Coordinates of C-alpha atoms in Angstrom, one line a residue:
M1 CA 199.1 87.1 136.8
I2 CA 202.4 88.8 136.3
K3 CA 205.3 87.3 138.9
A4 CA 208.4 89.4 137.4
V5 CA 208.6 92.6 135.8
F6 CA 211.8 93.7 134.2
F7 CA 212.9 97.2 133.6
D8 CA 215.3 98.7 131.6
I9 CA 216.9 102.0 133.0
D10 CA 217.9 104.8 130.6
G11 CA 215.0 106.2 129.1
T12 CA 212.5 103.9 130.9
L13 CA 213.2 103.8 135.1
V14 CA 215.6 107.1 134.6
S15 CA 214.8 110.4 132.9
F16 CA 217.6 111.7 130.3
K17 CA 216.1 115.3 131.5
T18 CA 216.3 114.9 135.1
H19 CA 218.8 111.5 135.5
R20 CA 216.8 110.5 138.4
I21 CA 213.6 108.0 138.9
P22 CA 210.2 109.2 139.1
Q23 CA 209.0 108.9 142.6
S24 CA 205.3 107.7 141.2
T25 CA 207.7 105.0 139.4
L26 CA 209.5 104.2 143.0
D27 CA 206.0 104.0 144.8
A28 CA 204.7 101.9 141.9
V29 CA 207.2 99.3 142.3
H30 CA 207.5 99.5 146.1
A31 CA 203.4 98.6 145.7
I32 CA 204.3 95.5 143.5
R33 CA 206.8 94.0 145.4
Q34 CA 204.5 94.0 148.7
K35 CA 202.0 91.8 146.3
G36 CA 204.7 89.4 145.6
I37 CA 205.8 90.4 142.5
K38 CA 209.1 90.0 141.8
V39 CA 211.4 93.0 140.3
F40 CA 214.6 92.8 138.0
V41 CA 216.5 95.9 136.9
A42 CA 217.6 94.8 132.9
T43 CA 220.1 97.0 131.4
G44 CA 222.8 97.5 128.9
R45 CA 225.0 99.1 131.2
P46 CA 227.8 97.1 133.3
R47 CA 227.7 96.6 136.7
P48 CA 230.2 99.6 137.3
F49 CA 227.9 102.2 135.5
I50 CA 225.1 101.1 137.6
N51 CA 225.1 104.7 139.1
N52 CA 221.4 105.8 139.0
I53 CA 218.6 103.5 140.7
A54 CA 219.5 104.9 144.2
G55 CA 216.0 104.4 146.2
L56 CA 214.6 101.4 143.7
E57 CA 213.5 98.2 145.1
Y58 CA 214.7 95.1 143.3
D59 CA 215.2 91.5 143.4
G60 CA 217.9 91.7 140.9
I61 CA 219.9 93.2 137.7
M62 CA 220.7 91.7 134.8
S63 CA 223.2 93.8 133.3
V64 CA 225.5 94.0 129.9
N65 CA 221.9 93.2 127.8
G66 CA 222.0 89.8 129.7
A67 CA 225.2 88.7 129.8
S68 CA 225.6 88.7 133.8
I69 CA 222.9 88.3 135.8
V70 CA 223.0 88.8 139.9
L71 CA 220.7 88.5 142.0
A72 CA 220.3 90.9 145.0
D73 CA 221.1 88.3 147.7
G74 CA 224.5 87.6 145.7
T75 CA 223.8 84.6 143.7
V76 CA 225.2 84.7 140.2
V77 CA 222.5 83.4 138.1
T78 CA 224.1 84.4 134.9
H79 CA 227.6 84.9 134.1
K80 CA 229.1 85.0 130.2
P81 CA 232.7 87.0 129.8
V82 CA 233.7 88.0 126.0
E83 CA 236.5 85.2 125.0
K84 CA 239.9 86.3 125.4
A85 CA 240.5 85.7 121.4
D86 CA 237.8 88.3 120.6
I87 CA 240.0 90.7 123.0
Q88 CA 242.9 90.3 121.6
R89 CA 242.0 90.8 118.0
M90 CA 240.2 94.0 119.3
I91 CA 243.3 95.1 120.9
A92 CA 245.1 94.1 117.5
Y93 CA 242.5 96.7 115.8
Q94 CA 242.6 99.2 118.1
N95 CA 246.7 99.3 117.2
E96 CA 245.5 100.0 113.7
Q97 CA 242.2 102.0 113.8
P98 CA 242.6 103.7 117.1
I99 CA 238.8 103.9 118.5
A100 CA 237.6 104.6 121.8
I101 CA 236.4 101.4 124.0
A102 CA 235.5 100.8 127.1
Y103 CA 236.2 97.3 128.4
A104 CA 234.0 96.5 131.3
T105 CA 234.1 93.4 134.2
D106 CA 231.5 93.2 136.7
D107 CA 233.3 95.4 139.2
E108 CA 235.6 97.4 136.7
A109 CA 235.8 99.8 133.9
F110 CA 238.3 101.7 131.7
V111 CA 238.7 103.2 129.0
T112 CA 241.7 103.2 126.2
H113 CA 241.4 106.7 125.4
Y114 CA 238.8 109.5 125.0
N115 CA 237.0 111.4 121.9
E116 CA 234.5 113.9 121.8
K117 CA 231.6 111.1 121.1
F118 CA 232.5 109.0 124.0
R119 CA 232.4 112.2 126.2
E120 CA 228.8 113.1 124.7
V121 CA 227.4 109.9 125.9
F122 CA 228.8 109.7 129.1
E123 CA 227.5 113.3 129.4
L124 CA 224.0 112.1 128.6
L125 CA 224.5 109.4 131.0
D126 CA 225.5 111.5 133.9
L127 CA 228.4 109.0 134.1
P128 CA 231.7 110.1 135.4
N129 CA 234.5 109.2 132.8
P130 CA 236.3 105.8 133.5
Q131 CA 239.9 105.7 133.9
A132 CA 242.3 105.2 130.9
L133 CA 244.4 102.6 130.7
P134 CA 246.5 100.6 127.9
A135 CA 243.7 98.1 126.0
E136 CA 245.9 95.4 127.1
E137 CA 245.2 95.1 131.0
A138 CA 241.4 93.8 129.3
L139 CA 243.6 90.2 128.9
R140 CA 243.5 90.0 132.8
M141 CA 239.9 90.9 133.2
D142 CA 236.9 88.6 133.0
V143 CA 235.3 91.3 130.3
M144 CA 231.7 91.3 130.3
Q145 CA 231.2 93.9 127.7
I146 CA 233.2 95.4 124.9
I147 CA 231.5 99.3 124.7
A148 CA 233.3 100.1 121.1
F149 CA 233.0 103.4 119.5
F150 CA 232.0 103.0 115.5
G151 CA 229.4 103.6 113.4
E152 CA 227.1 101.2 112.3
D153 CA 228.7 101.4 108.7
E154 CA 231.8 99.7 110.5
E155 CA 229.9 97.3 112.3
P156 CA 229.9 94.4 109.8
Y157 CA 233.5 94.1 109.3
I158 CA 234.2 94.7 112.9
M159 CA 231.9 92.1 113.9
S160 CA 232.2 89.5 111.3
H161 CA 236.3 89.8 111.4
V162 CA 237.3 91.1 115.0
L163 CA 234.4 90.5 117.5
Q164 CA 233.9 87.1 116.1
G165 CA 232.3 85.4 119.5
C166 CA 230.0 88.5 120.0
G167 CA 227.1 90.2 118.9
A168 CA 226.3 93.9 118.6
Q169 CA 223.5 95.8 120.3
R170 CA 223.2 99.8 120.0
W171 CA 220.6 102.0 121.4
H172 CA 222.7 105.2 119.9
P173 CA 224.5 105.7 117.0
F174 CA 227.8 106.5 118.3
F175 CA 228.6 103.0 119.5
A176 CA 227.8 99.6 120.2
D177 CA 227.3 97.3 123.3
C178 CA 229.4 93.9 122.3
I179 CA 228.9 90.8 124.4
V180 CA 228.9 87.2 123.8
S181 CA 226.8 86.4 120.7
G182 CA 223.5 84.8 121.5
T183 CA 222.7 86.8 124.5
D184 CA 220.4 89.4 125.1
K185 CA 217.6 90.7 127.1
A186 CA 215.3 88.2 126.3
T187 CA 218.0 85.4 127.1
G188 CA 218.3 86.9 130.3
I189 CA 214.8 86.5 131.2
D190 CA 214.3 83.1 130.3
D191 CA 217.5 82.7 132.5
I192 CA 215.7 84.4 135.4
C193 CA 212.5 82.3 134.4
H194 CA 214.2 79.1 134.5
H195 CA 215.9 80.0 138.1
F196 CA 212.6 80.7 139.8
G197 CA 210.2 78.8 137.9
F198 CA 208.3 81.2 135.9
D199 CA 206.6 81.1 133.1
I200 CA 207.4 83.3 130.1
S201 CA 203.5 84.1 130.0
E202 CA 203.9 85.6 133.8
T203 CA 206.4 88.4 132.9
M204 CA 206.5 91.6 132.0
A205 CA 208.8 94.2 130.1
F206 CA 209.5 98.0 130.0
G207 CA 211.7 99.4 127.6
D208 CA 212.3 102.1 125.1
G209 CA 215.9 101.5 123.1
G210 CA 216.9 99.5 120.7
N211 CA 218.7 96.6 122.8
D212 CA 215.5 96.6 124.6
K213 CA 213.2 95.3 121.5
S214 CA 214.0 91.0 122.3
M215 CA 212.7 91.7 125.3
L216 CA 209.8 93.6 124.6
S217 CA 208.3 91.3 121.8
H218 CA 209.6 88.4 124.3
A219 CA 208.0 88.7 127.2
G220 CA 204.5 88.3 128.4
W221 CA 203.8 91.9 128.1
G222 CA 205.9 93.8 126.3
I223 CA 205.8 97.6 127.4
A224 CA 207.4 100.4 125.3
M225 CA 207.8 103.8 126.5
G226 CA 205.7 106.7 125.3
N227 CA 209.3 108.3 124.7
A228 CA 210.3 105.1 122.2
S229 CA 210.7 105.1 118.9
D230 CA 208.4 103.7 116.1
E231 CA 210.5 100.9 115.6
V232 CA 210.7 99.6 119.1
K233 CA 207.3 100.2 119.9
A234 CA 206.0 98.1 116.7
C235 CA 207.9 95.3 119.0
A236 CA 205.7 95.8 122.2
R237 CA 202.4 94.7 123.2
Y238 CA 201.4 97.7 124.6
V239 CA 202.6 101.6 124.9
T240 CA 202.4 103.9 128.1
D241 CA 203.3 107.2 128.6
S242 CA 206.8 108.5 128.7
V243 CA 209.4 108.1 131.5
D244 CA 208.7 112.0 132.3
D245 CA 204.7 111.6 132.2
D246 CA 204.9 108.6 134.7
G247 CA 204.4 105.9 132.4
V248 CA 205.8 103.0 134.4
A249 CA 203.5 103.8 137.2
K250 CA 200.1 104.1 135.3
V251 CA 200.9 100.3 134.0
L252 CA 202.2 99.1 137.5
Q253 CA 198.9 100.6 139.0
R254 CA 196.6 98.9 136.9
I255 CA 199.3 95.3 136.4
E256 CA 196.2 93.1 137.5
E257 CA 194.8 93.8 133.9
F258 CA 197.6 92.5 132.4
A259 CA 197.1 88.7 132.5

């Protein structure tokens, strides 16, 4: 029996076309919660950037790819901020290579400067541009995620020489979500299972992006959206229809079959 379901936001709960959660998904989530199944948001977004899940009923939010987990009643399950040494090295690197970076905590976020790639991604996500501040402001914060706009070719050097205590996850070629090493959506599921006493076999996860691969392969039932890439689909146990074709609802309406 499935006891907990985890949902990515962008491209899974929320359509990139409408920037909304389909009503079929909202209704299906309500129905499974009425059966006692717990629902968790599992996103790469930091909490200040979660602005598009109005109307969704849930029991907790796993943000920044598992580094932060807060239940609906305010209970903190997981809190893994980026080490200050990594932030200091990142600031020094930025002074030499002025790449755009957004630093995010559980409560606030800012960007060091804007470029066209940054604006394109935030438009895709239907997010307002955060305030621009000097990078040094990050040193006074409990940074949960560094959203760094560097290419995949730059990633090996930055992750080995600059963000030495972080791992990089990406679902878009323009940027990487950098959080504490050894943390991802799969470890986030484990943290929630431990908190509530669930077995991993009693979990289901929905996703469509590269940062969802770990949880799709780890959950009892990994469900890839029809709009996911073949690489993501290969990590899942089942492939449903796209977010715009009621893919989530079509699975939840027959969740008893996934045992």
